[in-house]
Amino acid sequence: MARSRSSTNQFRYLQLSYYLKRPKRLALLLFSFVVVTFVVWDRQTLAREHEVEISKLNEELSQLQNQLKNYLGDASEDIHFSEPTKKNLVADDPIDIERRDKVKEAMLHAWTSYERYAWGQDELQPQTKNGIDSFGGLGATIVDSLDTLYIMGLDDQFQKAKEWVAKSLDFNKDYEASVFETTIRVAGGLLSAYDLSEDKVFLEKAKEIVDRLLPAWDSPSGIPYNRINLAHGNPHNPSWTGRNSILADSGTEQLEFIALSQRTGDSKYQQKAENVITQLQKTFPSDGLLPIYINPDTGGSSYSAITFGAMGDSFYEYLIKAWIQGNKTESVKHYREMWETSMQGLVSLVRKTTPSSFSYICEKNGDSLSHKMDELACFVPGMLALGSFGYDSENSEKFLSLAKELAWTCYNFYQSTPTKLAGENYYFHDGQDMNVGTSWNILRPETVESLMYLWRFTGNKTYQEWGWNIFQAFEKNSRIDSGYVGLKDVNTGVKDNTMQSFFLAETLKYLYLLFSPPSFISFDEWVFNTEAHPLRIVPRHHQRETIR
Ligand code: DMJ
């Protein structure tokens, strides 16, 4: 009994009657309740404020990091930055490994098909199982594939390709070569293979081909003629351009020629290519948008279209990349300035579709805008992401977000067709979003290129998913037993008969890198030429020692 009473006494505080009997007790209870509630509420508010404070501090920290990066980018010797920490934390996850292996298998299929049916010729025609010499017989697919084979660890294939380069690559061809194509595919491919493998044979061959191209720069203005006979010289422009030089063809040799000068110690290549930019700078318009035709006699623009697609594209790409290749130093500052001016011009060409608000880049003829965009212009999101890090935080955010918007549009170029492969260009009409214009797909890389850049700069895996979907559409529509083909029409899926060398050089390489850690062929150490050939960024002090 006594035990039971004592236990009842123990729990008397839990009974309401205990408090109701005495007003003092009730007041004490209410007071305690108010105090406890206040303390809990206060802690939570503090925690919330703390979180806000931390996020503000993080924002300030990232702004300071950006400013520091900009400042040191201009002022420091040999300082390399790792990419934003977020990206370095991205683990090599099992899905990425699996996808990368699938891409590697695709490369192996493309390569063995070429090996079997077109070895030594420029490109494979998979349907008819033969080769064609679309670039004068320079083994374009071999040279364009060297670095992809190396990067993917296809060592036996790389060795065989290297032996072919050493023993059979012959530039003495009576062929009117495109200076641009030969530079980006052949010189770019060889230089990249040299940078990766350090095998001198590649450098010797790169020098040999560029020496054959060099007379193309002997015009009154220094703007190159776009064609040259590899055996006999005789540089000239074709009649279909009205004998004008093309902007992209004339302004897309800087990376390769600067790299060649750095590696050989002979400055003449760099001088020729850099002089082009100096000439264009003299009449550079305030919006930074140059028409696609340039008169090689005067160096001035001829009346023609303005575009970030065919014939304009890589001129803008090389402005920002030459700045990066030059370690973002004072001596290459003008490249960055010209690029920033051009990006203001680009912004003035951006419009949005209805009803879905896709951003796109118009072309311009005189004063009027043409609401058309090439898939080729889908390199722009990658370029903007790459360049966005040299801006202050406000502009950096602005251009990165434009890059994301444009990438979404480019991805929808693919998603909006029955084959899920993009057409060559698109038209934008009110109320209709996008319509395919020229409806072929020739295995181009620009969209997956941009997805790779965006994934690396944002760490957002959505870009990997989009790239994976595009890869699967290539597998479904373009893969046949004897290689990969383009489509004559992305609506019907009817196939063409060409395996473009850039499919192996660019499309598959960018896809492979999209599923690789960003530290692999890092943007801190490498800059990709417009044919996706990574060139090693040479530190500043080293450049001064080697270039005479
Ligand atoms: C490639 O040769 C290069 O990417 C070039 O800059 C544009 N065209 C093709 C790929 O589409």
mmCIF file of N, CA and C in Angstrom, residues 365-479:
data_model
loop_
_atom_site.group_PDB
_atom_site.id
_atom_site.type_symbol
_atom_site.label_atom_id
_atom_site.label_comp_id
_atom_site.label_asym_id
_atom_site.label_seq_id
_atom_site.Cartn_x
_atom_site.Cartn_y
_atom_site.Cartn_z
ATOM 1 N N ASN A 365 21.711 39.484 -91.915
ATOM 2 C CA ASN A 365 22.078 39.916 -93.266
ATOM 3 C C ASN A 365 21.812 41.400 -93.359
ATOM 4 N N GLY A 366 22.885 42.185 -93.424
ATOM 5 C CA GLY A 366 22.706 43.635 -93.378
ATOM 6 C C GLY A 366 22.063 43.990 -92.054
ATOM 7 N N ASP A 367 20.866 44.672 -92.153
ATOM 8 C CA ASP A 367 20.200 45.057 -90.911
ATOM 9 C C ASP A 367 19.132 44.061 -90.480
ATOM 10 N N SER A 368 18.898 43.054 -91.342
ATOM 11 C CA SER A 368 17.763 42.192 -90.965
ATOM 12 C C SER A 368 18.210 40.845 -90.393
ATOM 13 N N LEU A 369 17.415 40.401 -89.421
ATOM 14 C CA LEU A 369 17.715 39.136 -88.760
ATOM 15 C C LEU A 369 17.053 37.995 -89.506
ATOM 16 N N SER A 370 17.777 36.886 -89.592
ATOM 17 C CA SER A 370 17.182 35.682 -90.155
ATOM 18 C C SER A 370 17.008 34.698 -89.005
ATOM 19 N N HIS A 371 15.784 34.222 -88.823
ATOM 20 C CA HIS A 371 15.490 33.366 -87.654
ATOM 21 C C HIS A 371 15.830 31.923 -87.969
ATOM 22 N N LYS A 372 17.092 31.694 -88.125
ATOM 23 C CA LYS A 372 17.623 30.384 -88.520
ATOM 24 C C LYS A 372 18.877 30.109 -87.711
ATOM 25 N N MET A 373 19.057 28.869 -87.309
ATOM 26 C CA MET A 373 20.280 28.512 -86.564
ATOM 27 C C MET A 373 20.788 27.158 -87.046
ATOM 28 N N ASP A 374 22.096 27.107 -87.339
ATOM 29 C CA ASP A 374 22.735 25.838 -87.721
ATOM 30 C C ASP A 374 23.010 25.001 -86.472
ATOM 31 N N GLU A 375 22.970 23.681 -86.630
ATOM 32 C CA GLU A 375 23.430 22.824 -85.522
ATOM 33 C C GLU A 375 24.888 23.132 -85.242
ATOM 34 N N LEU A 376 25.627 23.536 -86.273
ATOM 35 C CA LEU A 376 27.039 23.905 -86.089
ATOM 36 C C LEU A 376 27.207 24.949 -84.980
ATOM 37 N N ALA A 377 26.200 25.841 -84.848
ATOM 38 C CA ALA A 377 26.292 26.898 -83.824
ATOM 39 C C ALA A 377 26.093 26.354 -82.414
ATOM 40 N N CYS A 378 25.835 25.060 -82.305
ATOM 41 C CA CYS A 378 25.652 24.468 -80.975
ATOM 42 C C CYS A 378 26.971 24.269 -80.234
ATOM 43 N N PHE A 379 28.081 24.711 -80.839
ATOM 44 C CA PHE A 379 29.336 24.753 -80.061
ATOM 45 C C PHE A 379 29.287 25.937 -79.090
ATOM 46 N N VAL A 380 28.383 26.900 -79.352
ATOM 47 C CA VAL A 380 28.360 28.152 -78.572
ATOM 48 C C VAL A 380 28.162 27.924 -77.067
ATOM 49 N N PRO A 381 27.220 27.059 -76.637
ATOM 50 C CA PRO A 381 27.084 26.876 -75.181
ATOM 51 C C PRO A 381 28.401 26.466 -74.513
ATOM 52 N N GLY A 382 29.141 25.578 -75.153
ATOM 53 C CA GLY A 382 30.431 25.159 -74.599
ATOM 54 C C GLY A 382 31.408 26.326 -74.545
ATOM 55 N N MET A 383 31.434 27.101 -75.626
ATOM 56 C CA MET A 383 32.345 28.254 -75.672
ATOM 57 C C MET A 383 31.985 29.268 -74.592
ATOM 58 N N LEU A 384 30.694 29.523 -74.424
ATOM 59 C CA LEU A 384 30.265 30.495 -73.405
ATOM 60 C C LEU A 384 30.621 30.008 -72.002
ATOM 61 N N ALA A 385 30.420 28.714 -71.770
ATOM 62 C CA ALA A 385 30.757 28.167 -70.446
ATOM 63 C C ALA A 385 32.251 28.328 -70.193
ATOM 64 N N LEU A 386 33.037 28.034 -71.209
ATOM 65 C CA LEU A 386 34.490 28.136 -71.082
ATOM 66 C C LEU A 386 34.924 29.578 -70.801
ATOM 67 N N GLY A 387 34.295 30.530 -71.508
ATOM 68 C CA GLY A 387 34.686 31.933 -71.357
ATOM 69 C C GLY A 387 34.052 32.611 -70.160
ATOM 70 N N SER A 388 32.994 32.022 -69.629
ATOM 71 C CA SER A 388 32.244 32.703 -68.568
ATOM 72 C C SER A 388 33.104 32.917 -67.321
ATOM 73 N N PHE A 389 34.120 32.084 -67.135
ATOM 74 C CA PHE A 389 34.914 32.182 -65.915
ATOM 75 C C PHE A 389 35.917 33.336 -65.899
ATOM 76 N N GLY A 390 36.049 34.039 -67.033
ATOM 77 C CA GLY A 390 36.936 35.197 -67.024
ATOM 78 C C GLY A 390 36.195 36.485 -66.688
ATOM 79 N N TYR A 391 34.883 36.419 -66.526
ATOM 80 C CA TYR A 391 34.071 37.612 -66.237
ATOM 81 C C TYR A 391 33.946 37.868 -64.738
ATOM 82 N N ASP A 392 33.420 39.065 -64.389
ATOM 83 C CA ASP A 392 33.024 39.275 -62.997
ATOM 84 C C ASP A 392 31.822 38.373 -62.716
ATOM 85 N N SER A 393 31.443 38.262 -61.437
ATOM 86 C CA SER A 393 30.451 37.238 -61.106
ATOM 87 C C SER A 393 29.107 37.468 -61.794
ATOM 88 N N GLU A 394 28.723 38.743 -61.970
ATOM 89 C CA GLU A 394 27.422 39.014 -62.586
ATOM 90 C C GLU A 394 27.385 38.536 -64.046
ATOM 91 N N ASN A 395 28.434 38.916 -64.798
ATOM 92 C CA ASN A 395 28.491 38.501 -66.207
ATOM 93 C C ASN A 395 28.740 37.007 -66.350
ATOM 94 N N SER A 396 29.530 36.488 -65.433
ATOM 95 C CA SER A 396 29.818 35.062 -65.465
ATOM 96 C C SER A 396 28.503 34.277 -65.352
ATOM 97 N N GLU A 397 27.674 34.703 -64.405
ATOM 98 C CA GLU A 397 26.367 34.079 -64.196
ATOM 99 C C GLU A 397 25.494 34.241 -65.442
ATOM 100 N N LYS A 398 25.522 35.459 -66.006
ATOM 101 C CA LYS A 398 24.681 35.778 -67.172
ATOM 102 C C LYS A 398 25.048 34.882 -68.369
ATOM 103 N N PHE A 399 26.364 34.761 -68.648
ATOM 104 C CA PHE A 399 26.756 33.992 -69.830
ATOM 105 C C PHE A 399 26.624 32.489 -69.599
ATOM 106 N N LEU A 400 26.847 32.067 -68.349
ATOM 107 C CA LEU A 400 26.663 30.639 -68.071
ATOM 108 C C LEU A 400 25.182 30.282 -68.211
ATOM 109 N N SER A 401 24.337 31.186 -67.808
ATOM 110 C CA SER A 401 22.917 30.846 -67.914
ATOM 111 C C SER A 401 22.443 30.902 -69.372
ATOM 112 N N LEU A 402 23.020 31.808 -70.182
ATOM 113 C CA LEU A 402 22.713 31.779 -71.620
ATOM 114 C C LEU A 402 23.207 30.466 -72.235
ATOM 115 N N ALA A 403 24.378 30.028 -71.795
ATOM 116 C CA ALA A 403 24.926 28.753 -72.297
ATOM 117 C C ALA A 403 23.952 27.611 -72.005
ATOM 118 N N LYS A 404 23.392 27.607 -70.796
ATOM 119 C CA LYS A 404 22.465 26.533 -70.417
ATOM 120 C C LYS A 404 21.200 26.576 -71.277
ATOM 121 N N GLU A 405 20.706 27.810 -71.499
ATOM 122 C CA GLU A 405 19.488 27.951 -72.318
ATOM 123 C C GLU A 405 19.726 27.436 -73.740
ATOM 124 N N LEU A 406 20.863 27.823 -74.309
ATOM 125 C CA LEU A 406 21.148 27.415 -75.693
ATOM 126 C C LEU A 406 21.383 25.903 -75.788
ATOM 127 N N ALA A 407 21.997 25.337 -74.750
ATOM 128 C CA ALA A 407 22.225 23.884 -74.745
ATOM 129 C C ALA A 407 20.886 23.140 -74.733
ATOM 130 N N TRP A 408 19.943 23.679 -74.003
ATOM 131 C CA TRP A 408 18.594 23.080 -73.943
ATOM 132 C C TRP A 408 17.957 23.103 -75.345
ATOM 133 N N THR A 409 18.138 24.234 -76.047
ATOM 134 C CA THR A 409 17.625 24.343 -77.420
ATOM 135 C C THR A 409 18.292 23.297 -78.308
ATOM 136 N N CYS A 410 19.620 23.212 -78.221
ATOM 137 C CA CYS A 410 20.358 22.279 -79.083
ATOM 138 C C CYS A 410 19.947 20.839 -78.791
ATOM 139 N N TYR A 411 19.764 20.532 -77.516
ATOM 140 C CA TYR A 411 19.313 19.178 -77.170
ATOM 141 C C TYR A 411 17.944 18.914 -77.805
ATOM 142 N N ASN A 412 17.120 19.953 -77.832
ATOM 143 C CA ASN A 412 15.790 19.783 -78.441
ATOM 144 C C ASN A 412 15.832 19.723 -79.958
ATOM 145 N N PHE A 413 16.919 20.217 -80.560
ATOM 146 C CA PHE A 413 17.100 19.954 -82.002
ATOM 147 C C PHE A 413 17.074 18.436 -82.225
ATOM 148 N N TYR A 414 17.647 17.705 -81.278
ATOM 149 C CA TYR A 414 17.689 16.239 -81.366
ATOM 150 C C TYR A 414 16.339 15.632 -80.972
ATOM 151 N N GLN A 415 15.848 16.076 -79.817
ATOM 152 C CA GLN A 415 14.656 15.437 -79.262
ATOM 153 C C GLN A 415 13.396 15.667 -80.095
ATOM 154 N N SER A 416 13.397 16.732 -80.924
ATOM 155 C CA SER A 416 12.164 17.074 -81.636
ATOM 156 C C SER A 416 11.988 16.294 -82.939
ATOM 157 N N THR A 417 12.937 15.433 -83.298
ATOM 158 C CA THR A 417 12.764 14.679 -84.554
ATOM 159 C C THR A 417 12.395 13.223 -84.253
ATOM 160 N N PRO A 418 11.806 12.527 -85.213
ATOM 161 C CA PRO A 418 11.425 11.128 -84.962
ATOM 162 C C PRO A 418 12.616 10.220 -84.661
ATOM 163 N N THR A 419 13.778 10.534 -85.241
ATOM 164 C CA THR A 419 14.963 9.679 -84.992
ATOM 165 C C THR A 419 15.724 10.106 -83.746
ATOM 166 N N LYS A 420 15.346 11.255 -83.179
ATOM 167 C CA LYS A 420 16.064 11.847 -82.030
ATOM 168 C C LYS A 420 17.484 12.251 -82.399
ATOM 169 N N LEU A 421 17.701 12.490 -83.703
ATOM 170 C CA LEU A 421 18.960 13.067 -84.164
ATOM 171 C C LEU A 421 18.661 14.419 -84.798
ATOM 172 N N ALA A 422 19.566 15.384 -84.602
ATOM 173 C CA ALA A 422 19.296 16.752 -85.068
ATOM 174 C C ALA A 422 19.493 16.884 -86.564
ATOM 175 N N GLY A 423 18.716 17.769 -87.164
ATOM 176 C CA GLY A 423 18.949 18.150 -88.553
ATOM 177 C C GLY A 423 20.116 19.128 -88.630
ATOM 178 N N GLU A 424 20.459 19.541 -89.855
ATOM 179 C CA GLU A 424 21.614 20.422 -90.058
ATOM 180 C C GLU A 424 21.305 21.863 -89.634
ATOM 181 N N ASN A 425 20.064 22.295 -89.845
ATOM 182 C CA ASN A 425 19.696 23.624 -89.348
ATOM 183 C C ASN A 425 18.207 23.704 -89.034
ATOM 184 N N TYR A 426 17.839 24.778 -88.344
ATOM 185 C CA TYR A 426 16.460 24.926 -87.859
ATOM 186 C C TYR A 426 15.946 26.331 -88.153
ATOM 187 N N TYR A 427 14.654 26.427 -88.401
ATOM 188 C CA TYR A 427 13.978 27.724 -88.573
ATOM 189 C C TYR A 427 12.987 27.903 -87.428
ATOM 190 N N PHE A 428 12.791 29.138 -87.062
ATOM 191 C CA PHE A 428 11.928 29.433 -85.915
ATOM 192 C C PHE A 428 10.796 30.353 -86.371
ATOM 193 N N HIS A 429 9.587 29.850 -86.325
ATOM 194 C CA HIS A 429 8.422 30.644 -86.727
ATOM 195 C C HIS A 429 7.542 30.857 -85.505
ATOM 196 N N ASP A 430 6.887 32.031 -85.480
ATOM 197 C CA ASP A 430 6.019 32.327 -84.333
ATOM 198 C C ASP A 430 5.035 31.198 -84.088
ATOM 199 N N GLY A 431 4.944 30.791 -82.853
ATOM 200 C CA GLY A 431 3.944 29.793 -82.458
ATOM 201 C C GLY A 431 4.345 28.361 -82.757
ATOM 202 N N GLN A 432 5.488 28.168 -83.433
ATOM 203 C CA GLN A 432 5.836 26.784 -83.826
ATOM 204 C C GLN A 432 7.147 26.293 -83.222
ATOM 205 N N ASP A 433 7.733 27.036 -82.315
ATOM 206 C CA ASP A 433 9.053 26.685 -81.775
ATOM 207 C C ASP A 433 10.052 26.454 -82.911
ATOM 208 N N MET A 434 10.437 25.199 -83.148
ATOM 209 C CA MET A 434 11.497 24.959 -84.130
ATOM 210 C C MET A 434 11.068 23.980 -85.217
ATOM 211 N N ASN A 435 11.524 24.266 -86.447
ATOM 212 C CA ASN A 435 11.267 23.343 -87.560
ATOM 213 C C ASN A 435 12.588 23.002 -88.244
ATOM 214 N N VAL A 436 12.769 21.719 -88.556
ATOM 215 C CA VAL A 436 13.995 21.350 -89.272
ATOM 216 C C VAL A 436 13.994 21.998 -90.646
ATOM 217 N N GLY A 437 15.134 22.569 -91.041
ATOM 218 C CA GLY A 437 15.312 23.083 -92.398
ATOM 219 C C GLY A 437 15.980 21.998 -93.215
ATOM 220 N N THR A 438 17.292 22.105 -93.390
ATOM 221 C CA THR A 438 18.046 21.037 -94.056
ATOM 222 C C THR A 438 18.039 19.841 -93.114
ATOM 223 N N SER A 439 17.557 18.683 -93.624
ATOM 224 C CA SER A 439 17.191 17.649 -92.651
ATOM 225 C C SER A 439 18.207 16.520 -92.508
ATOM 226 N N TRP A 440 19.420 16.710 -93.046
ATOM 227 C CA TRP A 440 20.390 15.617 -92.850
ATOM 228 C C TRP A 440 21.068 15.723 -91.491
ATOM 229 N N ASN A 441 21.651 14.611 -91.093
ATOM 230 C CA ASN A 441 22.522 14.597 -89.909
ATOM 231 C C ASN A 441 23.793 13.864 -90.315
ATOM 232 N N ILE A 442 24.934 14.565 -90.224
ATOM 233 C CA ILE A 442 26.177 13.912 -90.656
ATOM 234 C C ILE A 442 27.095 13.612 -89.460
ATOM 235 N N LEU A 443 26.502 13.201 -88.362
ATOM 236 C CA LEU A 443 27.248 12.723 -87.184
ATOM 237 C C LEU A 443 28.037 13.830 -86.494
ATOM 238 N N ARG A 444 27.518 15.055 -86.606
ATOM 239 C CA ARG A 444 28.269 16.202 -86.074
ATOM 240 C C ARG A 444 28.387 16.172 -84.548
ATOM 241 N N PRO A 445 29.424 16.863 -84.018
ATOM 242 C CA PRO A 445 29.714 16.794 -82.581
ATOM 243 C C PRO A 445 29.251 17.967 -81.720
ATOM 244 N N GLU A 446 28.816 19.086 -82.324
ATOM 245 C CA GLU A 446 28.763 20.347 -81.550
ATOM 246 C C GLU A 446 27.922 20.262 -80.284
ATOM 247 N N THR A 447 26.782 19.582 -80.358
ATOM 248 C CA THR A 447 25.924 19.559 -79.170
ATOM 249 C C THR A 447 26.564 18.745 -78.043
ATOM 250 N N VAL A 448 27.091 17.566 -78.370
ATOM 251 C CA VAL A 448 27.720 16.788 -77.284
ATOM 252 C C VAL A 448 28.982 17.488 -76.769
ATOM 253 N N GLU A 449 29.616 18.239 -77.639
ATOM 254 C CA GLU A 449 30.777 19.047 -77.202
ATOM 255 C C GLU A 449 30.328 20.011 -76.099
ATOM 256 N N SER A 450 29.249 20.742 -76.365
ATOM 257 C CA SER A 450 28.754 21.704 -75.373
ATOM 258 C C SER A 450 28.288 21.018 -74.096
ATOM 259 N N LEU A 451 27.678 19.848 -74.250
ATOM 260 C CA LEU A 451 27.214 19.130 -73.054
ATOM 261 C C LEU A 451 28.398 18.756 -72.175
ATOM 262 N N MET A 452 29.511 18.395 -72.821
ATOM 263 C CA MET A 452 30.716 18.038 -72.054
ATOM 264 C C MET A 452 31.228 19.248 -71.274
ATOM 265 N N TYR A 453 31.275 20.407 -71.927
ATOM 266 C CA TYR A 453 31.744 21.618 -71.246
ATOM 267 C C TYR A 453 30.808 21.961 -70.088
ATOM 268 N N LEU A 454 29.508 21.923 -70.359
ATOM 269 C CA LEU A 454 28.552 22.317 -69.317
ATOM 270 C C LEU A 454 28.573 21.363 -68.137
ATOM 271 N N TRP A 455 28.700 20.091 -68.433
ATOM 272 C CA TRP A 455 28.776 19.133 -67.334
ATOM 273 C C TRP A 455 30.020 19.409 -66.485
ATOM 274 N N ARG A 456 31.143 19.651 -67.160
ATOM 275 C CA ARG A 456 32.368 19.906 -66.402
ATOM 276 C C ARG A 456 32.263 21.193 -65.562
ATOM 277 N N PHE A 457 31.624 22.220 -66.121
ATOM 278 C CA PHE A 457 31.589 23.495 -65.399
ATOM 279 C C PHE A 457 30.480 23.586 -64.357
ATOM 280 N N THR A 458 29.441 22.779 -64.485
ATOM 281 C CA THR A 458 28.341 22.878 -63.516
ATOM 282 C C THR A 458 28.248 21.661 -62.603
ATOM 283 N N GLY A 459 28.813 20.547 -63.014
ATOM 284 C CA GLY A 459 28.677 19.317 -62.233
ATOM 285 C C GLY A 459 27.270 18.732 -62.305
ATOM 286 N N ASN A 460 26.433 19.278 -63.209
ATOM 287 C CA ASN A 460 25.047 18.813 -63.311
ATOM 288 C C ASN A 460 24.952 17.587 -64.240
ATOM 289 N N LYS A 461 24.554 16.466 -63.660
ATOM 290 C CA LYS A 461 24.550 15.201 -64.403
ATOM 291 C C LYS A 461 23.479 15.133 -65.494
ATOM 292 N N THR A 462 22.550 16.095 -65.473
ATOM 293 C CA THR A 462 21.544 16.143 -66.545
ATOM 294 C C THR A 462 22.215 16.193 -67.907
ATOM 295 N N TYR A 463 23.326 16.914 -67.992
ATOM 296 C CA TYR A 463 24.010 17.022 -69.289
ATOM 297 C C TYR A 463 24.552 15.666 -69.741
ATOM 298 N N GLN A 464 24.941 14.844 -68.769
ATOM 299 C CA GLN A 464 25.383 13.489 -69.121
ATOM 300 C C GLN A 464 24.196 12.665 -69.654
ATOM 301 N N GLU A 465 23.038 12.860 -69.023
ATOM 302 C CA GLU A 465 21.849 12.115 -69.476
ATOM 303 C C GLU A 465 21.493 12.503 -70.904
ATOM 304 N N TRP A 466 21.530 13.800 -71.189
ATOM 305 C CA TRP A 466 21.221 14.254 -72.552
ATOM 306 C C TRP A 466 22.219 13.656 -73.553
ATOM 307 N N GLY A 467 23.484 13.674 -73.181
ATOM 308 C CA GLY A 467 24.524 13.123 -74.069
ATOM 309 C C GLY A 467 24.317 11.634 -74.291
ATOM 310 N N TRP A 468 23.911 10.958 -73.238
ATOM 311 C CA TRP A 468 23.670 9.514 -73.344
ATOM 312 C C TRP A 468 22.507 9.244 -74.297
ATOM 313 N N ASN A 469 21.462 10.060 -74.208
ATOM 314 C CA ASN A 469 20.318 9.901 -75.123
ATOM 315 C C ASN A 469 20.741 10.116 -76.581
ATOM 316 N N ILE A 470 21.590 11.109 -76.795
ATOM 317 C CA ILE A 470 22.061 11.372 -78.165
ATOM 318 C C ILE A 470 22.914 10.197 -78.651
ATOM 319 N N PHE A 471 23.771 9.692 -77.778
ATOM 320 C CA PHE A 471 24.611 8.541 -78.156
ATOM 321 C C PHE A 471 23.726 7.351 -78.558
ATOM 322 N N GLN A 472 22.684 7.113 -77.770
ATOM 323 C CA GLN A 472 21.802 5.987 -78.080
ATOM 324 C C GLN A 472 21.084 6.170 -79.417
ATOM 325 N N ALA A 473 20.752 7.429 -79.733
ATOM 326 C CA ALA A 473 20.111 7.687 -81.036
ATOM 327 C C ALA A 473 21.094 7.414 -82.175
ATOM 328 N N PHE A 474 22.383 7.750 -81.976
ATOM 329 C CA PHE A 474 23.391 7.404 -82.996
ATOM 330 C C PHE A 474 23.483 5.883 -83.136
ATOM 331 N N GLU A 475 23.497 5.195 -81.994
ATOM 332 C CA GLU A 475 23.600 3.734 -82.036
ATOM 333 C C GLU A 475 22.421 3.126 -82.797
ATOM 334 N N LYS A 476 21.258 3.693 -82.552
ATOM 335 C CA LYS A 476 20.043 3.126 -83.142
ATOM 336 C C LYS A 476 19.941 3.412 -84.649
ATOM 337 N N ASN A 477 20.284 4.639 -85.023
ATOM 338 C CA ASN A 477 20.036 5.048 -86.412
ATOM 339 C C ASN A 477 21.257 5.001 -87.315
ATOM 340 N N SER A 478 22.439 5.190 -86.739
ATOM 341 C CA SER A 478 23.627 5.396 -87.578
ATOM 342 C C SER A 478 24.573 4.221 -87.608
ATOM 343 N N ARG A 479 24.411 3.316 -86.671
ATOM 344 C CA ARG A 479 25.336 2.178 -86.643
ATOM 345 C C ARG A 479 24.865 1.090 -87.609
#
